[in-house]
Tab-separated table of C-alpha atoms in Angstrom:
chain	number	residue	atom	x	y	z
W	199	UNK	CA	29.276	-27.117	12.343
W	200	UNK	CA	27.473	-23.888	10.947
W	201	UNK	CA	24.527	-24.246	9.179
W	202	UNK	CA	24.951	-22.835	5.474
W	203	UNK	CA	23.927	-19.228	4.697
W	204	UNK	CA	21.067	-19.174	1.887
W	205	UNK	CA	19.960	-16.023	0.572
W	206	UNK	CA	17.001	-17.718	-0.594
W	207	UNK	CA	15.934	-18.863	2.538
W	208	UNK	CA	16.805	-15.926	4.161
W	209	UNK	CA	13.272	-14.189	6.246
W	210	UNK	CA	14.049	-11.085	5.306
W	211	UNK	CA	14.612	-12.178	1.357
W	212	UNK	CA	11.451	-14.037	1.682
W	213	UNK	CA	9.104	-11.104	2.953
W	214	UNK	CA	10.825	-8.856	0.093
W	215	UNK	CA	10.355	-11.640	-2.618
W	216	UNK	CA	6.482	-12.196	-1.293
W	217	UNK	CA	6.070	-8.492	-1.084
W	218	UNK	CA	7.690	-7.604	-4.216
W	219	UNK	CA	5.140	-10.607	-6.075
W	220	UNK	CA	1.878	-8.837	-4.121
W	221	UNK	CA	2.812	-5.749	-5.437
W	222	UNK	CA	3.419	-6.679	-9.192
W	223	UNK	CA	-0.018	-8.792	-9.077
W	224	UNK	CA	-1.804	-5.643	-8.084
W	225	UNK	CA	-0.078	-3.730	-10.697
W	226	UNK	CA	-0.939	-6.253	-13.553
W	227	UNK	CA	-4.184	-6.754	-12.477
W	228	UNK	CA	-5.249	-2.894	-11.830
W	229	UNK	CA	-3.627	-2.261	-15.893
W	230	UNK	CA	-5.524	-5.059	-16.987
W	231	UNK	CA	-8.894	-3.522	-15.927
W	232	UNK	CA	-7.940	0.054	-16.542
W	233	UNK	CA	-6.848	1.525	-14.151
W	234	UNK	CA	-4.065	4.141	-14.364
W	235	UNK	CA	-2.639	4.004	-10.721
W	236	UNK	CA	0.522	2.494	-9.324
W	237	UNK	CA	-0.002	0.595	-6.298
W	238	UNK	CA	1.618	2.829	-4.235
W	239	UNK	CA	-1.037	5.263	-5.302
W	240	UNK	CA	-3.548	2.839	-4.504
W	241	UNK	CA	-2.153	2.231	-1.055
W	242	UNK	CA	-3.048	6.392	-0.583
W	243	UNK	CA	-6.509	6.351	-1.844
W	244	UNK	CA	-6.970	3.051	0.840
W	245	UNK	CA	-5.770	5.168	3.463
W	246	UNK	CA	-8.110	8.160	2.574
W	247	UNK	CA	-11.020	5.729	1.809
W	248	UNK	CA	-9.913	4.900	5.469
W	249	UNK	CA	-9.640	8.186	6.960
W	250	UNK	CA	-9.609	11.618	4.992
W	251	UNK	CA	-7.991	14.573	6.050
W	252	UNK	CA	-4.512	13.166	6.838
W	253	UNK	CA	-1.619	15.713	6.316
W	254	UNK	CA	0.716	14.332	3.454
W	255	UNK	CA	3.344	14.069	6.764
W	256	UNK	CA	0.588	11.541	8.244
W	257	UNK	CA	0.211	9.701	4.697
W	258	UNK	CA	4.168	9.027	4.415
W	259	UNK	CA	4.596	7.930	7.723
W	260	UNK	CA	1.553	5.581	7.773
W	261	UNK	CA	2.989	4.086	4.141
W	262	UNK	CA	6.715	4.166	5.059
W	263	UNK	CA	7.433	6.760	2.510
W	264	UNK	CA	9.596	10.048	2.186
W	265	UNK	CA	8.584	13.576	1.552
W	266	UNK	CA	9.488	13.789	-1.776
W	267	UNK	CA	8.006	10.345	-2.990
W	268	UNK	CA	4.444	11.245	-1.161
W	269	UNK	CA	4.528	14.543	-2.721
W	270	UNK	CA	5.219	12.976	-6.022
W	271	UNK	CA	2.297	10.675	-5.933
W	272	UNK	CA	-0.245	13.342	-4.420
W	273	UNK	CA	0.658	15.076	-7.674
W	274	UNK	CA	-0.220	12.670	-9.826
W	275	UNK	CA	-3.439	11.816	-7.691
W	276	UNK	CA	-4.594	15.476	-8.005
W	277	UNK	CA	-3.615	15.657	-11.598
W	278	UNK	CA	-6.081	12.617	-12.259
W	279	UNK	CA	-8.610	14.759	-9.430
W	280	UNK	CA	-8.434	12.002	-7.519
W	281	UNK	CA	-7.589	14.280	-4.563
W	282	UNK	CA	-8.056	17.497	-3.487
W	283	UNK	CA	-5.507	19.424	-1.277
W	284	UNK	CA	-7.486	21.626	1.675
W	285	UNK	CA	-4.986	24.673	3.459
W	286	UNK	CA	-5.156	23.216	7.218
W	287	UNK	CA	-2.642	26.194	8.469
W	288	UNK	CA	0.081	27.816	6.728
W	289	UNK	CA	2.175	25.057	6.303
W	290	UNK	CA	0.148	21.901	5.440
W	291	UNK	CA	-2.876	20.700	3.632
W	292	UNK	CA	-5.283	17.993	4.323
W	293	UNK	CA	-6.163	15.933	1.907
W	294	UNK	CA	-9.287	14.403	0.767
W	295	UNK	CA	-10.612	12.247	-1.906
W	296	UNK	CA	-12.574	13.333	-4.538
W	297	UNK	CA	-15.990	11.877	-5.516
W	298	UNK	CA	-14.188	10.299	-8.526
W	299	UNK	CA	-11.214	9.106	-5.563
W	300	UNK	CA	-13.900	7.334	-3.531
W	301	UNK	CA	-15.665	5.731	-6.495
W	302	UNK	CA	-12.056	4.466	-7.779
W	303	UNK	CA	-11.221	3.447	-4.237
W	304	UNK	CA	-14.550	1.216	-4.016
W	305	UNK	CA	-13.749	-0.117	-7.108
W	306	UNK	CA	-10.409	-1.028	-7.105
W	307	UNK	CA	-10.640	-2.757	-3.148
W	308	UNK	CA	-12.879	-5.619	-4.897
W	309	UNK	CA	-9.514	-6.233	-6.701
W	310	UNK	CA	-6.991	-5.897	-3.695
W	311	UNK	CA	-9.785	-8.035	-1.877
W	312	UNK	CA	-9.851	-10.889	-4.432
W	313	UNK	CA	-5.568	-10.520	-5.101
W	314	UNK	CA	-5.684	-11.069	-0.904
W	315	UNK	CA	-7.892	-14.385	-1.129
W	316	UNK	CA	-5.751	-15.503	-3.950
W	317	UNK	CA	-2.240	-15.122	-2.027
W	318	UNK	CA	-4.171	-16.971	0.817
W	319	UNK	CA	-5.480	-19.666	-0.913
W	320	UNK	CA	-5.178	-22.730	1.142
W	321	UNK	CA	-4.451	-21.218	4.636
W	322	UNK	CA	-6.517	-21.952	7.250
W	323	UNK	CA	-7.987	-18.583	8.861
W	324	UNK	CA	-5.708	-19.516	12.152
W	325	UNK	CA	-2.434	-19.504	9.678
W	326	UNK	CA	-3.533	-16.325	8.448
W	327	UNK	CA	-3.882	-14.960	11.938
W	328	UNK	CA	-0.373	-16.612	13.140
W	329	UNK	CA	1.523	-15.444	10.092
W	330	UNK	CA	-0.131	-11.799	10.461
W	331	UNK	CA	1.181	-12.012	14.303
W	332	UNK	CA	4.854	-13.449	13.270
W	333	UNK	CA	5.223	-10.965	10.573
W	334	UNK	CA	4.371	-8.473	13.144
W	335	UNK	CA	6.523	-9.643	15.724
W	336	UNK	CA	9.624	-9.938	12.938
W	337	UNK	CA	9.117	-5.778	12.427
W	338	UNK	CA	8.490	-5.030	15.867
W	339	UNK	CA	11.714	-6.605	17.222
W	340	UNK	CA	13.822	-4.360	14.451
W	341	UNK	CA	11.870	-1.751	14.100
């Protein structure tokens, strides 16, 4: 007999559904103290607060995202002067965060930090490890 399809229990509906509930905490919680980014704007000023300089071809590949939808939110980020654009040749800019960037970015990673050690709550650190590696094994075996 065939086991009974279930959306619900489904691993790719569960990633989406825990995904989709990570990123609406961090968007409550970053309005609730004030601050006027979307977490996919966040995830940009992490990845400069990482490493600045990245071309805006870099920062959508790193975040999964597409051309337009980068360039949309580098808009907004420079419209805030949150970022700065720098020419790197003809054709692309590097971009950088500016001093009010990296004091946002310090300030709003105590909030991702604490949202993280909420979702966790109750795993062991080797649970966290082995769900980290079977997560990552799930996307390497379609990606």
């Amino acid at each position: 007999m065939t086991k009974r399809y279930s959306v619900e229990k489904s691993t790719g509906f569960i990633i989406y559904r825990t995904a989709l509930a990570l990123r609406g905490a961090l968007q409550r919680t970053l309005k609730e103290r004030g601050f006027d980014i979307t977490p996919e704007q966040y995830g940009i000023l992490m990845l400069l607060r990482e490493e600045e300089g990245l071309s805006q071809k870099e920062i959508g590949q790193v975040l999964f995202k597409d051309k337009p939808n980068i360039s949309r939110m580098l808009d907004a980020l420079e419209r805030k002067r949150l970022i700065r654009r720098q020419s790197a040749d003809r054709r692309s800019f590097a971009i950088f965060l500016t001093a009010e960037g990296k004091k946002l970015a310090e300030e709003t990673l105590a909030i991702k930090l604490q949202l993280e050690k909420q979702a966790l709550n109750g795993l062991l650190a080797r649970e966290i490890e082995t769900l980290e590696s079977i997560i990552n094994k799930i996307y390497g075996n379609i990606a």
